Structure formats: structure tokens, C-alpha cells
Amino acid sequence: MRGRPKQQTTLFSLRTPGDRVPAGHPLRRVKDMADAALAALSPTFDEMYSGTGRPSIPPEHLLKSCLLMAFYSV
């Protein structure tokens, strides 16, 4: 079963993670592009996952984390 995204607003802080990234940072544009592309793929992901069973990590989260690792790897 495909898991649903849960936004974590804070982590022991009164600021969200988005507040810590500068407004003009290039990753903001990359995030917008990735969100748009993954939103278009969402119906495909829904078809691939079963409606029953234990929820998984949403594939959008996994793909976005791989993208971040690619940008920050040496």
C-alpha cells in the first residue's frame, strides 16, 4: 500500500526547514520543478501500489531524497 506524505513542520524548533533555506537559493527552483514532475507521476504511482497492506514510504519522498543526495554528493 502506498504511503501518504506527512509534512513535518518543525523539529524541536519554531522554524520550519523551509525558513532555513535562503529565498534565492537554487534548490528552491529545483524543488518546485521536482514537485511538479512528481505530481504528474502521482497517478502512475497510485496504479503501481496495492490498496491493502502496510503503508510504505511515499515514492515522491524517496525520489526527492535521491535528488538531494545527487546534488550534495562529491
PDB file of C-alpha atoms in Angstrom:
ATOM      1  CA  MET A   1       0.000   0.000   0.000  1.00  0.00           C
ATOM      2  CA  ARG A   2       1.366   3.399  -0.955  1.00  0.00           C
ATOM      3  CA  GLY A   3       2.031   5.673   1.999  1.00  0.00           C
ATOM      4  CA  ARG A   4       0.779   9.235   2.129  1.00  0.00           C
ATOM      5  CA  PRO A   5       3.130  12.192   2.588  1.00  0.00           C
ATOM      6  CA  LYS A   6       3.168  13.762   6.034  1.00  0.00           C
ATOM      7  CA  GLN A   7       4.733  17.203   6.289  1.00  0.00           C
ATOM      8  CA  GLN A   8       6.830  17.674   9.382  1.00  0.00           C
ATOM      9  CA  THR A   9       6.523  21.331  10.225  1.00  0.00           C
ATOM     10  CA  THR A  10       9.108  21.525  12.986  1.00  0.00           C
ATOM     11  CA  LEU A  11      11.873  19.510  14.571  1.00  0.00           C
ATOM     12  CA  PHE A  12      12.447  20.840  18.080  1.00  0.00           C
ATOM     13  CA  SER A  13      12.363  24.346  16.667  1.00  0.00           C
ATOM     14  CA  LEU A  14       9.873  27.074  15.980  1.00  0.00           C
ATOM     15  CA  ARG A  15      11.189  27.477  12.424  1.00  0.00           C
ATOM     16  CA  THR A  16      10.266  25.233   9.520  1.00  0.00           C
ATOM     17  CA  PRO A  17      13.012  23.698   7.360  1.00  0.00           C
ATOM     18  CA  GLY A  18      11.934  25.989   4.520  1.00  0.00           C
ATOM     19  CA  ASP A  19      12.702  29.030   6.675  1.00  0.00           C
ATOM     20  CA  ARG A  20      16.330  27.961   6.902  1.00  0.00           C
ATOM     21  CA  VAL A  21      16.898  27.948   3.120  1.00  0.00           C
ATOM     22  CA  PRO A  22      17.580  31.416   1.684  1.00  0.00           C
ATOM     23  CA  ALA A  23      14.894  32.807  -0.639  1.00  0.00           C
ATOM     24  CA  GLY A  24      17.207  32.966  -3.660  1.00  0.00           C
ATOM     25  CA  HIS A  25      18.785  29.534  -3.192  1.00  0.00           C
ATOM     26  CA  PRO A  26      18.822  27.410  -6.393  1.00  0.00           C
ATOM     27  CA  LEU A  27      17.364  24.401  -4.567  1.00  0.00           C
ATOM     28  CA  ARG A  28      14.054  26.236  -4.235  1.00  0.00           C
ATOM     29  CA  ARG A  29      13.651  26.205  -8.029  1.00  0.00           C
ATOM     30  CA  VAL A  30      14.743  22.562  -8.202  1.00  0.00           C
ATOM     31  CA  LYS A  31      12.193  21.647  -5.526  1.00  0.00           C
ATOM     32  CA  ASP A  32       9.402  23.366  -7.469  1.00  0.00           C
ATOM     33  CA  MET A  33      10.359  21.508 -10.655  1.00  0.00           C
ATOM     34  CA  ALA A  34      10.639  18.180  -8.820  1.00  0.00           C
ATOM     35  CA  ASP A  35       7.276  18.693  -7.095  1.00  0.00           C
ATOM     36  CA  ALA A  36       5.601  19.444 -10.440  1.00  0.00           C
ATOM     37  CA  ALA A  37       7.148  16.385 -12.111  1.00  0.00           C
ATOM     38  CA  LEU A  38       6.254  14.084  -9.212  1.00  0.00           C
ATOM     39  CA  ALA A  39       2.697  15.436  -9.071  1.00  0.00           C
ATOM     40  CA  ALA A  40       2.319  14.443 -12.720  1.00  0.00           C
ATOM     41  CA  LEU A  41       3.602  10.944 -11.838  1.00  0.00           C
ATOM     42  CA  SER A  42       1.269  10.538  -8.856  1.00  0.00           C
ATOM     43  CA  PRO A  43      -1.487   8.705 -10.797  1.00  0.00           C
ATOM     44  CA  THR A  44       1.116   6.238 -12.072  1.00  0.00           C
ATOM     45  CA  PHE A  45       2.346   5.626  -8.525  1.00  0.00           C
ATOM     46  CA  ASP A  46      -1.253   5.056  -7.381  1.00  0.00           C
ATOM     47  CA  GLU A  47      -1.693   2.345 -10.016  1.00  0.00           C
ATOM     48  CA  MET A  48       1.570   0.635  -9.044  1.00  0.00           C
ATOM     49  CA  TYR A  49       0.758   0.245  -5.338  1.00  0.00           C
ATOM     50  CA  SER A  50      -1.796  -2.050  -3.761  1.00  0.00           C
ATOM     51  CA  GLY A  51      -4.713  -0.624  -1.820  1.00  0.00           C
ATOM     52  CA  THR A  52      -4.180  -3.054   1.043  1.00  0.00           C
ATOM     53  CA  GLY A  53      -1.292  -3.881   3.292  1.00  0.00           C
ATOM     54  CA  ARG A  54       1.177  -1.911   5.298  1.00  0.00           C
ATOM     55  CA  PRO A  55       1.743   1.681   4.085  1.00  0.00           C
ATOM     56  CA  SER A  56       5.127   2.372   2.538  1.00  0.00           C
ATOM     57  CA  ILE A  57       7.211   5.497   2.303  1.00  0.00           C
ATOM     58  CA  PRO A  58       5.714   7.634  -0.473  1.00  0.00           C
ATOM     59  CA  PRO A  59       7.835   7.268  -3.628  1.00  0.00           C
ATOM     60  CA  GLU A  60       7.879  11.058  -4.011  1.00  0.00           C
ATOM     61  CA  HIS A  61       9.858  11.337  -0.769  1.00  0.00           C
ATOM     62  CA  LEU A  62      12.316   8.663  -1.854  1.00  0.00           C
ATOM     63  CA  LEU A  63      12.909  10.247  -5.263  1.00  0.00           C
ATOM     64  CA  LYS A  64      13.345  13.739  -3.808  1.00  0.00           C
ATOM     65  CA  SER A  65      15.839  12.428  -1.251  1.00  0.00           C
ATOM     66  CA  CYS A  66      17.828  10.720  -4.038  1.00  0.00           C
ATOM     67  CA  LEU A  67      17.856  14.000  -5.929  1.00  0.00           C
ATOM     68  CA  LEU A  68      19.221  15.842  -2.881  1.00  0.00           C
ATOM     69  CA  MET A  69      21.897  13.183  -2.387  1.00  0.00           C
ATOM     70  CA  ALA A  70      22.925  13.567  -6.023  1.00  0.00           C
ATOM     71  CA  PHE A  71      23.256  17.341  -5.661  1.00  0.00           C
ATOM     72  CA  TYR A  72      25.243  17.159  -2.444  1.00  0.00           C
ATOM     73  CA  SER A  73      27.476  14.179  -3.233  1.00  0.00           C
ATOM     74  CA  VAL A  74      31.096  14.775  -4.064  1.00  0.00           C
TER      75      VAL A  74
END
